[in-house]
Coordinates of C-alpha atoms in Angstrom, one line a residue:
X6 CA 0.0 0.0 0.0
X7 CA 1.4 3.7 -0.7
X8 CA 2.5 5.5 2.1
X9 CA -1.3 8.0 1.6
X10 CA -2.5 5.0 2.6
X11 CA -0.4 4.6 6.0
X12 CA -1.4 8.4 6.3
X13 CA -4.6 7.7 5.5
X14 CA -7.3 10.2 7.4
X15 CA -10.1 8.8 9.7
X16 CA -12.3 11.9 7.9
X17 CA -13.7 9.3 5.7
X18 CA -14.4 6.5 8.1
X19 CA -13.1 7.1 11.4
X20 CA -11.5 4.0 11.3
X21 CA -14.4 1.7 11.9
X22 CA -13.7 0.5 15.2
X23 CA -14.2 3.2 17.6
X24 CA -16.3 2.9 20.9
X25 CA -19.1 5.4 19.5
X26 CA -22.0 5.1 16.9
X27 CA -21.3 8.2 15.5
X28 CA -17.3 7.3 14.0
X29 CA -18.7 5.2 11.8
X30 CA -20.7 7.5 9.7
X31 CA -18.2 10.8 10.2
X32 CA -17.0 12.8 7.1
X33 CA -15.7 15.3 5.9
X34 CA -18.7 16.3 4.1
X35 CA -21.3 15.7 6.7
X36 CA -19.8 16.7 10.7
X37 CA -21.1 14.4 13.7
X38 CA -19.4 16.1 16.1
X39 CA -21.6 18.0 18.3
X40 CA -19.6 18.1 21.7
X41 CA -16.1 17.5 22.7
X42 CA -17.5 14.8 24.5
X43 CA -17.7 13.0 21.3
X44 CA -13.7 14.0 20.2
X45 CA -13.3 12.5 24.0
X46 CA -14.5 8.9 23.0
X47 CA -12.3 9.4 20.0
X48 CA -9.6 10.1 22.0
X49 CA -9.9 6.9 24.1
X50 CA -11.1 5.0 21.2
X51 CA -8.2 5.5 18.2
X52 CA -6.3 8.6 19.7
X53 CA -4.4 6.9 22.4
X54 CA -2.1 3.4 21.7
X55 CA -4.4 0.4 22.5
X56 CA -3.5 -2.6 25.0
X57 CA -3.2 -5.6 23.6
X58 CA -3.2 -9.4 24.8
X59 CA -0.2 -11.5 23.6
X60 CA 0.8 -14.8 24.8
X61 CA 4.6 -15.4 23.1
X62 CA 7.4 -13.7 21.2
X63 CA 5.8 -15.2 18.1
X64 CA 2.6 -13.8 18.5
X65 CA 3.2 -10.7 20.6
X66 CA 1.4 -8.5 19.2
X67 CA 3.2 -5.1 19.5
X68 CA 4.4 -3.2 17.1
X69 CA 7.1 -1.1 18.9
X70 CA 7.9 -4.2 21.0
X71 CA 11.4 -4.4 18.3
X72 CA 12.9 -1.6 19.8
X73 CA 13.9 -3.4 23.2
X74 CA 16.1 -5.6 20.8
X75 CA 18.3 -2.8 19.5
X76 CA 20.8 -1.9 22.8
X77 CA 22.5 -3.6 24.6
X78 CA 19.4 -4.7 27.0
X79 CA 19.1 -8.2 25.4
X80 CA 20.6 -10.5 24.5
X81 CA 19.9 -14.4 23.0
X82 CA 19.3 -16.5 25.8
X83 CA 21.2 -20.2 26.1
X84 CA 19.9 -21.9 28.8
X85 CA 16.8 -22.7 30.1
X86 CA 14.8 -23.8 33.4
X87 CA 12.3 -25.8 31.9
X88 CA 14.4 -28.5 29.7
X89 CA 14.2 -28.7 26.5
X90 CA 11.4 -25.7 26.1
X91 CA 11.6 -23.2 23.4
X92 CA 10.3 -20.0 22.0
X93 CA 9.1 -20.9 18.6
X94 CA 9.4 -19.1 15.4
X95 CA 9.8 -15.7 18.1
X96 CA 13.5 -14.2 17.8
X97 CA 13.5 -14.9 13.2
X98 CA 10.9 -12.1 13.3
X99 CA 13.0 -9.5 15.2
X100 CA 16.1 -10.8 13.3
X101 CA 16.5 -7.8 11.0
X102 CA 16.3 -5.3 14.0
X103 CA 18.3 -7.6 16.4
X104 CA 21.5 -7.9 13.9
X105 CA 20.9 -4.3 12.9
X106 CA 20.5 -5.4 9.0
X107 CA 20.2 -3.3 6.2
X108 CA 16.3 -4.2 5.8
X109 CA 14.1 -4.6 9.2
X110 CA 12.5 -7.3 7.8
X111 CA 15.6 -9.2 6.8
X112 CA 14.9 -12.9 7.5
X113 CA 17.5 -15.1 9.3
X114 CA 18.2 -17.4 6.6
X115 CA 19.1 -14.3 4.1
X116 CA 16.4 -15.8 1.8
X117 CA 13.2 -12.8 1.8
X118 CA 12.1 -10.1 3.8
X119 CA 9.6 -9.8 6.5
X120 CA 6.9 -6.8 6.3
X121 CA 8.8 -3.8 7.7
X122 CA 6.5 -1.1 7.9
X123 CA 3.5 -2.1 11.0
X124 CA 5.4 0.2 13.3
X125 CA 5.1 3.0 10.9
X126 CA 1.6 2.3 9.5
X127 CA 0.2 2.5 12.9
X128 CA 1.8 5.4 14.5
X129 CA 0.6 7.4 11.6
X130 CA -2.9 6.1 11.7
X131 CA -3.1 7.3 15.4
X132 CA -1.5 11.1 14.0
X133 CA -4.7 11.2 11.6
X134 CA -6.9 10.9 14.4
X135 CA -4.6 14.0 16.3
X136 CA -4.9 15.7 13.2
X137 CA -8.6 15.4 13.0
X138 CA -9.0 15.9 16.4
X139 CA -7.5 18.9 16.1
X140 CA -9.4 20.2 13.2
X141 CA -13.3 19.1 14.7
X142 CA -12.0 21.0 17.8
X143 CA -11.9 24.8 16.1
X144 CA -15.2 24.3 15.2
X145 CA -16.7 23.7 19.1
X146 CA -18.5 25.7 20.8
X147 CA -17.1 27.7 23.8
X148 CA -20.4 29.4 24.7
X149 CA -19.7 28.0 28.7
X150 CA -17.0 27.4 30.5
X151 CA -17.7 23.8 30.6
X152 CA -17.5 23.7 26.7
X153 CA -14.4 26.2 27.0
X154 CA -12.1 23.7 29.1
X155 CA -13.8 20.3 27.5
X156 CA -12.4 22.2 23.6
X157 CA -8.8 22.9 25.3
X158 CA -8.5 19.1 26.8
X159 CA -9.0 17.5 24.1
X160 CA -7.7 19.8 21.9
X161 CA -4.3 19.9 24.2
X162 CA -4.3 15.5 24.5
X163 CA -4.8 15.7 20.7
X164 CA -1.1 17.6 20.0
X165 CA 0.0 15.7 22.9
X166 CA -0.4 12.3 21.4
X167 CA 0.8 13.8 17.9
X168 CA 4.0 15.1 19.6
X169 CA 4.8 12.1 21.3
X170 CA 4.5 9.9 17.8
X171 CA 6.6 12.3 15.7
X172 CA 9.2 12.3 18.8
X173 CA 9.1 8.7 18.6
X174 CA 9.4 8.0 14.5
X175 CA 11.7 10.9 14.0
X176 CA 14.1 9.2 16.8
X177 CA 13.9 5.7 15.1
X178 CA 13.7 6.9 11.5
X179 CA 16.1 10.0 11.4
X180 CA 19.7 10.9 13.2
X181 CA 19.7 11.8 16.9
X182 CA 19.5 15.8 17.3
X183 CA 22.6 17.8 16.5
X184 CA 22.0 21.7 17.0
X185 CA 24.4 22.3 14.0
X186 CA 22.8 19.7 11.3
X187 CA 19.4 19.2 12.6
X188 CA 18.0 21.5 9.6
X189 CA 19.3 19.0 7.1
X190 CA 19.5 15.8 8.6
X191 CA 16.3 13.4 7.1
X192 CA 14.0 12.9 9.6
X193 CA 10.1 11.6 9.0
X194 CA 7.2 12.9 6.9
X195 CA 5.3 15.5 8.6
X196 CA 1.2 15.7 8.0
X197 CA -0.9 17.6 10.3
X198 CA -4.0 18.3 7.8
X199 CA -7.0 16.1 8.4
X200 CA -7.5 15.9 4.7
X201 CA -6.4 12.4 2.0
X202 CA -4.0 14.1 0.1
X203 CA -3.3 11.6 -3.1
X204 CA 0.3 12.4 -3.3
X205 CA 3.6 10.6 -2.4
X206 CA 4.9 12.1 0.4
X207 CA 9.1 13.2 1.2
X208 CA 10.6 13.4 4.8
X209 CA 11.0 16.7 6.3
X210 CA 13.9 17.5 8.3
X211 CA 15.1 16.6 11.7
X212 CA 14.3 20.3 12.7
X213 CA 11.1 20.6 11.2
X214 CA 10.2 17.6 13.3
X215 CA 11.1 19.1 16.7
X216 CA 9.5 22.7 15.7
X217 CA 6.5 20.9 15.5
X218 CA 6.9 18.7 18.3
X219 CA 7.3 21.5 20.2
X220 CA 4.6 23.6 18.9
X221 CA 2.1 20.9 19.6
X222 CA 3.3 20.7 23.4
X223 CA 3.6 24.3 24.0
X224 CA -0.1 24.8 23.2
X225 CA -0.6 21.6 24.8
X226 CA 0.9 23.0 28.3
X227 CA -1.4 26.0 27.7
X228 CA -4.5 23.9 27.0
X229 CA -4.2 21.3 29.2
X230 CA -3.0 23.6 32.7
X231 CA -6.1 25.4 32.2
X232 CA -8.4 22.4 32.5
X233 CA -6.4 20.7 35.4
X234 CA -5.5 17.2 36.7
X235 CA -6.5 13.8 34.6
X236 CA -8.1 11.1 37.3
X237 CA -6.3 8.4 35.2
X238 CA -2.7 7.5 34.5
X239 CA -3.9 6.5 30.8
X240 CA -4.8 10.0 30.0
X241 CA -2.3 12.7 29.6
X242 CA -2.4 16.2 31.6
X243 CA 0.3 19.0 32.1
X244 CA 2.6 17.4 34.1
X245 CA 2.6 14.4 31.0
X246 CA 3.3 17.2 28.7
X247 CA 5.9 19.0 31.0
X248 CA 7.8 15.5 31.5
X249 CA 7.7 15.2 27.4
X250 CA 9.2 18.6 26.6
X251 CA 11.8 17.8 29.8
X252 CA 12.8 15.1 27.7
X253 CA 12.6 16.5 24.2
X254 CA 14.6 19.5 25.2
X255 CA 17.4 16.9 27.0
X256 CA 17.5 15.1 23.7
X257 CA 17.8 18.8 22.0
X258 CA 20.9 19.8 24.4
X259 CA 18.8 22.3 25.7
X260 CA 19.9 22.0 29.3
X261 CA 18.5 24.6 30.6
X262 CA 14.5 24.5 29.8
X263 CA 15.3 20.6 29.9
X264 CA 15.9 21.3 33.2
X265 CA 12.8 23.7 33.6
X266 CA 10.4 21.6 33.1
X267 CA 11.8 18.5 34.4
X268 CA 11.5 20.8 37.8
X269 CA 8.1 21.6 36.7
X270 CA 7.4 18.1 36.8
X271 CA 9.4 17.5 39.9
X272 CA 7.3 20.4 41.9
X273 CA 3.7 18.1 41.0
X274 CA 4.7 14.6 41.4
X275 CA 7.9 14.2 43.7
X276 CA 6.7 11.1 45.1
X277 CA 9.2 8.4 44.8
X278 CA 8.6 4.7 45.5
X279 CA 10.6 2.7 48.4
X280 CA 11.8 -0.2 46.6
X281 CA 12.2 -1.7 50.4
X282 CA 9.1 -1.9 51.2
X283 CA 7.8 -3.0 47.9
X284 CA 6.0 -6.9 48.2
X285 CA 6.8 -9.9 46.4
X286 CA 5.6 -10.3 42.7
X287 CA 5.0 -6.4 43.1
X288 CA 6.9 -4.4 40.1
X289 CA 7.9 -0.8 40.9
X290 CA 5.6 -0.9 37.0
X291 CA 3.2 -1.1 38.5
X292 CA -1.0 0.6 38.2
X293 CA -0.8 1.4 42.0
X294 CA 3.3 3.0 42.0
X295 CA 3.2 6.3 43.5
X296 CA 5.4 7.3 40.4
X297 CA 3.1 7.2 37.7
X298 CA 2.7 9.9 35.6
X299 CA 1.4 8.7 32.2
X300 CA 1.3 5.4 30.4
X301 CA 0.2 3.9 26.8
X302 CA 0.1 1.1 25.4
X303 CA 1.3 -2.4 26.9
X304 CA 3.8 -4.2 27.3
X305 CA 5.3 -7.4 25.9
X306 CA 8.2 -8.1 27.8
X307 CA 7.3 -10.9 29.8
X308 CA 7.0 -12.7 26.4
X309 CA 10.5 -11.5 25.6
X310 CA 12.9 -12.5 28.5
X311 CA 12.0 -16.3 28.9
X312 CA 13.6 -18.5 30.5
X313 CA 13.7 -20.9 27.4
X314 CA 15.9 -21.4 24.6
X315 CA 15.4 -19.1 21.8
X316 CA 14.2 -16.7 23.5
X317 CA 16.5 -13.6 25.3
X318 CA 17.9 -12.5 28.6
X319 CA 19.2 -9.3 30.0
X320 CA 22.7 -8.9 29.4
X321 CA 25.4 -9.4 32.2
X322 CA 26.9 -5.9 31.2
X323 CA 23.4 -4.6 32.4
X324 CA 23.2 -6.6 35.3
X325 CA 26.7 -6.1 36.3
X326 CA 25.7 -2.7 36.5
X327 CA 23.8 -3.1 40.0
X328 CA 25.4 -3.3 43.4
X329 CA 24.7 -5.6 46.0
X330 CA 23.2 -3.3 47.8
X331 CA 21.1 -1.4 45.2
X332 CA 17.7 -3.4 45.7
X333 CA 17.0 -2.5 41.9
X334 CA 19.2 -6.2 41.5
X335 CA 17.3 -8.1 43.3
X336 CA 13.6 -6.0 42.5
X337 CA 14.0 -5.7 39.2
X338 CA 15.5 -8.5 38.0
X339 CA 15.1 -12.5 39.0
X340 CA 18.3 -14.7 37.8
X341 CA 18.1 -18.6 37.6
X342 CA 21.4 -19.8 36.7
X343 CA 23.1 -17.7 33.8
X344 CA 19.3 -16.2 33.3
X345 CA 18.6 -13.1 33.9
X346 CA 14.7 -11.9 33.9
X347 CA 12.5 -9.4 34.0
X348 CA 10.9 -8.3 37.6
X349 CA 9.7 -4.8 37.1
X350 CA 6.0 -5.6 36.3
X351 CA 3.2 -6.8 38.7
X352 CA 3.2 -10.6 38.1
X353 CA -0.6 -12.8 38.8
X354 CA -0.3 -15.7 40.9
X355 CA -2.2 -18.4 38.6
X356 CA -2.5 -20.9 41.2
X357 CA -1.2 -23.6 39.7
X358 CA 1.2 -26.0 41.4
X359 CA 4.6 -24.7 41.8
X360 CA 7.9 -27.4 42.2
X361 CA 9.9 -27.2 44.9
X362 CA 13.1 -25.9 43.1
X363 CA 11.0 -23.4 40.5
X364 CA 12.1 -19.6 41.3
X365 CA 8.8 -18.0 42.9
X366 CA 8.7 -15.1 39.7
X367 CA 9.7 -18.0 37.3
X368 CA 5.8 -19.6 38.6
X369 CA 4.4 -16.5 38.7
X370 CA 5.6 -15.0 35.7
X371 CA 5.8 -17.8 32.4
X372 CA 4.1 -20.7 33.8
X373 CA 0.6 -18.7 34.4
X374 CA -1.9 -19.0 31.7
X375 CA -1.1 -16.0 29.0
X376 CA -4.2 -14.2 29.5
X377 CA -3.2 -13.5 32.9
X378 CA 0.3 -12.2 32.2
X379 CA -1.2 -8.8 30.5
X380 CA -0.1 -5.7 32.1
X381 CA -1.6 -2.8 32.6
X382 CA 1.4 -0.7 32.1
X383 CA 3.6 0.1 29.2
X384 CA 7.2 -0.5 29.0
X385 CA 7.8 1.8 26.2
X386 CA 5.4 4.7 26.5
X387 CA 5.9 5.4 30.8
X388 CA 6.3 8.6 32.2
X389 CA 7.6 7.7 35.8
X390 CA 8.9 10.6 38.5
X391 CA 12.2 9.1 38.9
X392 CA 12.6 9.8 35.4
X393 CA 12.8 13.3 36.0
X394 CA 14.8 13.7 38.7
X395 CA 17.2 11.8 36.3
X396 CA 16.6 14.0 33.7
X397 CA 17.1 17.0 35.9
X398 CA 20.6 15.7 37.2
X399 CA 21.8 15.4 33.7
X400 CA 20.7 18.8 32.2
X401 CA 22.6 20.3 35.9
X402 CA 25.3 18.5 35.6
X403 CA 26.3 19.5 32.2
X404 CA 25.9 23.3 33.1
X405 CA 28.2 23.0 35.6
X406 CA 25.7 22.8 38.7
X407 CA 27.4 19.7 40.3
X408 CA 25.6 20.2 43.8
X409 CA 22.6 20.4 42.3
X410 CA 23.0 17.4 40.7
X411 CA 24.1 15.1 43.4
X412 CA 21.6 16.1 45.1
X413 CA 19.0 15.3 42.7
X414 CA 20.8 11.8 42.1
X415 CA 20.9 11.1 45.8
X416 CA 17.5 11.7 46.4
X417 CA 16.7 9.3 44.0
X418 CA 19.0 6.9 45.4
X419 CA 18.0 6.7 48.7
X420 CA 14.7 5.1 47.8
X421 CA 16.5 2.5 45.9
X422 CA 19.3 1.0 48.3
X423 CA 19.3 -1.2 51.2
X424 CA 18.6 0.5 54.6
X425 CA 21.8 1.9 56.2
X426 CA 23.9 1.4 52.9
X427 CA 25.9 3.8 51.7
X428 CA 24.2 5.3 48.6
X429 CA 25.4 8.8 48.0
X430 CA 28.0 9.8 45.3
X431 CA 30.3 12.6 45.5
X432 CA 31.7 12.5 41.8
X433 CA 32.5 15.4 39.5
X434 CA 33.2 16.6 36.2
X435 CA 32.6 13.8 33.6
X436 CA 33.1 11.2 36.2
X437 CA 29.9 12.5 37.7
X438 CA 28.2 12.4 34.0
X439 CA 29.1 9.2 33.3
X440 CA 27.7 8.3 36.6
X441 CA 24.7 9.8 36.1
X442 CA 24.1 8.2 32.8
X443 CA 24.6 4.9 34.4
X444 CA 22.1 5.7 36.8
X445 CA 19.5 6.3 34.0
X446 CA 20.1 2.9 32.4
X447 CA 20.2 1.6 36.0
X448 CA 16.5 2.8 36.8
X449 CA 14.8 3.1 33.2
X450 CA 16.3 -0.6 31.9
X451 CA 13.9 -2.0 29.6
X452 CA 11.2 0.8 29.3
X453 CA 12.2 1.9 25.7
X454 CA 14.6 4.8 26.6
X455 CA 18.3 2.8 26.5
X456 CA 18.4 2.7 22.5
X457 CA 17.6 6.6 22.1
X458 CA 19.8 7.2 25.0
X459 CA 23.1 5.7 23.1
X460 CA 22.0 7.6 20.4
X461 CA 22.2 11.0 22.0
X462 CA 25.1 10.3 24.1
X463 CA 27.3 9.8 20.9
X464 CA 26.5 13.2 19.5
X465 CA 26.8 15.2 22.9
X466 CA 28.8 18.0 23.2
X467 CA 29.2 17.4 26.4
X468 CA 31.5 14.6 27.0
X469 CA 30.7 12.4 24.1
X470 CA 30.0 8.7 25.0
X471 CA 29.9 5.7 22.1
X472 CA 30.5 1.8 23.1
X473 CA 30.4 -1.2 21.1
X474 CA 27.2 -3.4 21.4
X475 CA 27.5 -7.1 20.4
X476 CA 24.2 -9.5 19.8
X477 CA 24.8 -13.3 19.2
X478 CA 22.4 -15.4 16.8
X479 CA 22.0 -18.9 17.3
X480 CA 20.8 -21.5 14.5
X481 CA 19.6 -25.0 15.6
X482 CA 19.3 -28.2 13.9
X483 CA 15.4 -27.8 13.1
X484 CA 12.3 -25.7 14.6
X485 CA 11.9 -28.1 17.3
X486 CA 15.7 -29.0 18.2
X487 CA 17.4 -27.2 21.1
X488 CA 20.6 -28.1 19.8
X489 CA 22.2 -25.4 18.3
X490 CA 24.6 -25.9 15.2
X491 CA 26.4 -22.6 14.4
X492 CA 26.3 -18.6 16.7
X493 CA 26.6 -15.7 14.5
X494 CA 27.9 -12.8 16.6
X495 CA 27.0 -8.9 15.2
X496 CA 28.6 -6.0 16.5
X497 CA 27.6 -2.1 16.2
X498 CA 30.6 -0.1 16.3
X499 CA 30.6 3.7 17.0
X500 CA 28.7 5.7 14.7
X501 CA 27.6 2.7 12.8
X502 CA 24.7 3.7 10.3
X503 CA 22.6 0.9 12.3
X504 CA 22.3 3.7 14.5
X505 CA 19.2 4.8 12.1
X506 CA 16.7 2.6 11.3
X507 CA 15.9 2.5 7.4
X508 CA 12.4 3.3 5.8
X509 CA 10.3 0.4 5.4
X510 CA 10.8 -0.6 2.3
X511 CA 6.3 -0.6 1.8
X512 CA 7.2 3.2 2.2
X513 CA 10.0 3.6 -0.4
X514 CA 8.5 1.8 -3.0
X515 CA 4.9 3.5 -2.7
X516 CA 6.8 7.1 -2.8
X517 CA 9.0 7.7 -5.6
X518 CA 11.8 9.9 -4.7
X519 CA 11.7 9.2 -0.9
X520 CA 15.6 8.8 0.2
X521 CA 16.4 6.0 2.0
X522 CA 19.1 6.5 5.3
X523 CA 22.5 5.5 4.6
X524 CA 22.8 1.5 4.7
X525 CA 25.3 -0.7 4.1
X526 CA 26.7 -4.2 4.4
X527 CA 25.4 -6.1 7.7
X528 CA 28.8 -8.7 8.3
X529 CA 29.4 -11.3 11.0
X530 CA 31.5 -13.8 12.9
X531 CA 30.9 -17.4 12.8
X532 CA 31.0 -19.6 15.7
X533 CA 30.7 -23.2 16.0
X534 CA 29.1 -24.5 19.2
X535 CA 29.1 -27.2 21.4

């Protein structure tokens, strides 16, 4: 399909499967919308990313879920718990992304492609809606006050939800921000009419993408303050849109409004969560963590990090990471063996019977029935408060305001070590950066921020950071064999052009004269196995 159709406009049919009668019949020609209450149920309905139900890698059901496979969070997984078990047909589909190919959807056997663009197709089905939100919402009336504030929330979720996509396409699909190229580095197509417009489509540039980001957010921040506090995490208000611009302006090396409005967000939600006093099968991810601020979406990582072959496990250089005494080791994570698994979500006891030797979050997590392993959180779209005392410590620190941020990092650590511990660090200069970026991978590990954060480390002015990331492959004598044959071990070097994902190739071919990013030659090491 041509990309017009990935940017297709809900002005026609409103997609079909909204909550309310009237999407179905909406169009341009005749206008259904008589209240904002109705753009509200839009909003809920097609504006906002759905929750999903998936049961394995093979079938997860997520189309961001790829991007926890690009850092150096995961990696393939070679041992397993429970024999002989194995995640079927899973880790081939995120083979392209894994290895950091030339194509996504380059299969593991170097014989097709899989389809590349679902990622893309959907985040620019759920702009349409923000664009046509934002359209039916000039047109309301304002003739109370009631009316007034209902137009500016959803008017002010509406450019929310379309900066937050943009910031996340441009940051997959274009070059991390650099101040001095930004205005001609590629970045994504823009489209902000609610119209079809039968036309291929180019990408604008890096910069054009964050003016309009922050456009949308700046009016959002108006909007959005004036009508007050959301009742539900799922549902963004002005301190979701403050966190947002905190973090678009870090990404922009703007330390100083990064810093602004990560205070802003700071002064309305400080609350921090204990991770002592946290119970068992309790994830600091959790609906009922006193640091939610916003979430979208779902998560699949339970389905990811299996204990089983063929599927993945957190990387010891992550792991490694943690202290003894920093609780996040023990609270975040659950090891069995060489395993290391995910712990941060809220896991369902399924009451089935539990062996003797089986790790207490290994029962709770992957041997319940898949329909009860759904959270309720995201692990991609998650706004939490520690973020932005994180966020905060950075922007200070590369100003020069080392006090300040200590203090903010120490605040943060306190609620994360052992009682009577010794938590606080006294570091400076780019020591105290470097410590402060490992205390971001630390706290945010797995919720979809590592990958952009490698990115913008490599182009910062301040104290540049790049590493090499290596992922290893395994093949196996059949689908159902656990014996492996062969590893094939990929490595992203420094400035790699992996660092940018490609346009799906649906996208290229429908738009003629659409430039690809910069791709080359995907190589690898062959090692034989026991």
């Amino acid at each position: 399909m041509k990309l017009k159709i990935y940017l297709y406009t809900i002005a026609a049919t409103m997609m079909m499967s909204s909550c309310s009668g009237f999407l179905k019949e909406y169009s341009q020609d005749t206008d259904y919308v008589r209240s904002w209450e109705d753009l509200d149920e839009l909003l809920i309905g097609d504006g906002y990313l759905p929750q999903f139900q998936s049961d394995y890698l093979s079938n997860v059901g997520d189309n961001q879920y790829f991007i926890h496979f690009l850092g150096d969070e995961l990696d393939e997984n070679t041992t397993t718990y429970s024999g002989d078990y194995m995640q079927y047909d899973g880790k081939e589909r995120v083979f392209g992304y894994f290895t950091w190919q030339a194509r996504s959807g380059q299969n593991d056997s170097y014989t097709g492609f899989n389809k590349e663009n679902d990622n893309w197709e959907q985040i620019y089905k759920h702009i349409n809606v923000a664009n046509n939100i934002i359209f039916s919402a000039k047109d309301l009336s304002e003739a109370t006050q009631s009316n007034k504030l209902g137009k500016e929330k959803v008017d002010g979720e509406a450019r929310f939800l379309r900066a937050y996509y943009y910031f996340f396409l441009v940051n997959l699909y274009g070059k991390a921000y650099t101040p001095n190229t930004a205005s001609t580095d590629l970045g994504v197509p823009i489209k902000t009419s609610e119209t079809v417009e039968d036309k291929s489509f180019q990408r604008n540039t890096v910069q054009e993408c964050y003016d309009l980001i922050l456009s949308d957010l700046q009016t959002a921040e108006t909007e959005l303050t004036e009508y007050g506090s959301q009742k539900s995490i799922y549902r963004a208000d002005s301190t979701a849109v403050n966190f947002l611009l905190s973090r678009v302006y870090l990404y922009m090396q703007n330390w100083k409004k990064a810093s602004e409005y990560a205070q802003k967000v700071i002064d309305s939600h400080p609350d921090l969560l204990q991770l002592n006093s946290l119970q068992q099968n309790k994830g600091i991810v959790s609906t009922s963590s006193v640091e939610n601020i916003f979430s979208m979406g779902s998560s699949a990582l339970c389905d990811i990090t299996l204990d089983q072959y063929k599927s993945f496990t957190i990387t010891d250089s992550i792991y490694n990471l943690y202290s003894d005494n920093d609780l996040r080791k023990t609270k975040f994570f659950w090891t069995y063996g060489k395993f290391h698994g995910y712990k941060k979500l809220d896991m369902v006891n399924a009451n089935l019977t539990q062996t003797e030797d089986m790790p207490d979050y290994y029962y709770n997590a992957y041997e319940s029935p898949w329909s009860k392993r759904m959270s309720d959180m995201s692990d991609k779209f998650l706004f939490r408060s520690s973020e932005a005392y994180l966020i905060k410590a950075e922007a200070e620190a590369y100003m020069g305001h080392e006090e300040e941020a200590r203090t903010l990092i120490n605040t943060l650590r306190q609620y994360r070590y052992k009682p009577g511990t010794d938590y606080k660090v006294t570091a400076s200069g780019e020591d105290l950066v470097k410590l402060i970026r490992d205390e971001r991978e630390r706290e945010l590990c797995l919720e979809g921020q590592r990958w952009f954060d490698l990115r913008r480390y490599a182009i910062c002015e301040k104290y540049p950071e790049s590493k090499i990331i290596t992922h290893h492959y395994y093949y196996y004598v059949d689908r159902q064999s656990s014996v492996r044959t062969s590893c094939h071990t990929f490595t992203l070097e420094p400035n790699d052009w992996g660092y940018v994902l490609p346009i799906p190739h649906e996208t290229l071919n429908a738009n003629v004269g659409m430039p690809n990013n910069m791709r080359g030659e995907r190589t690898y090491k062959v090692e034989t196995v026991e």
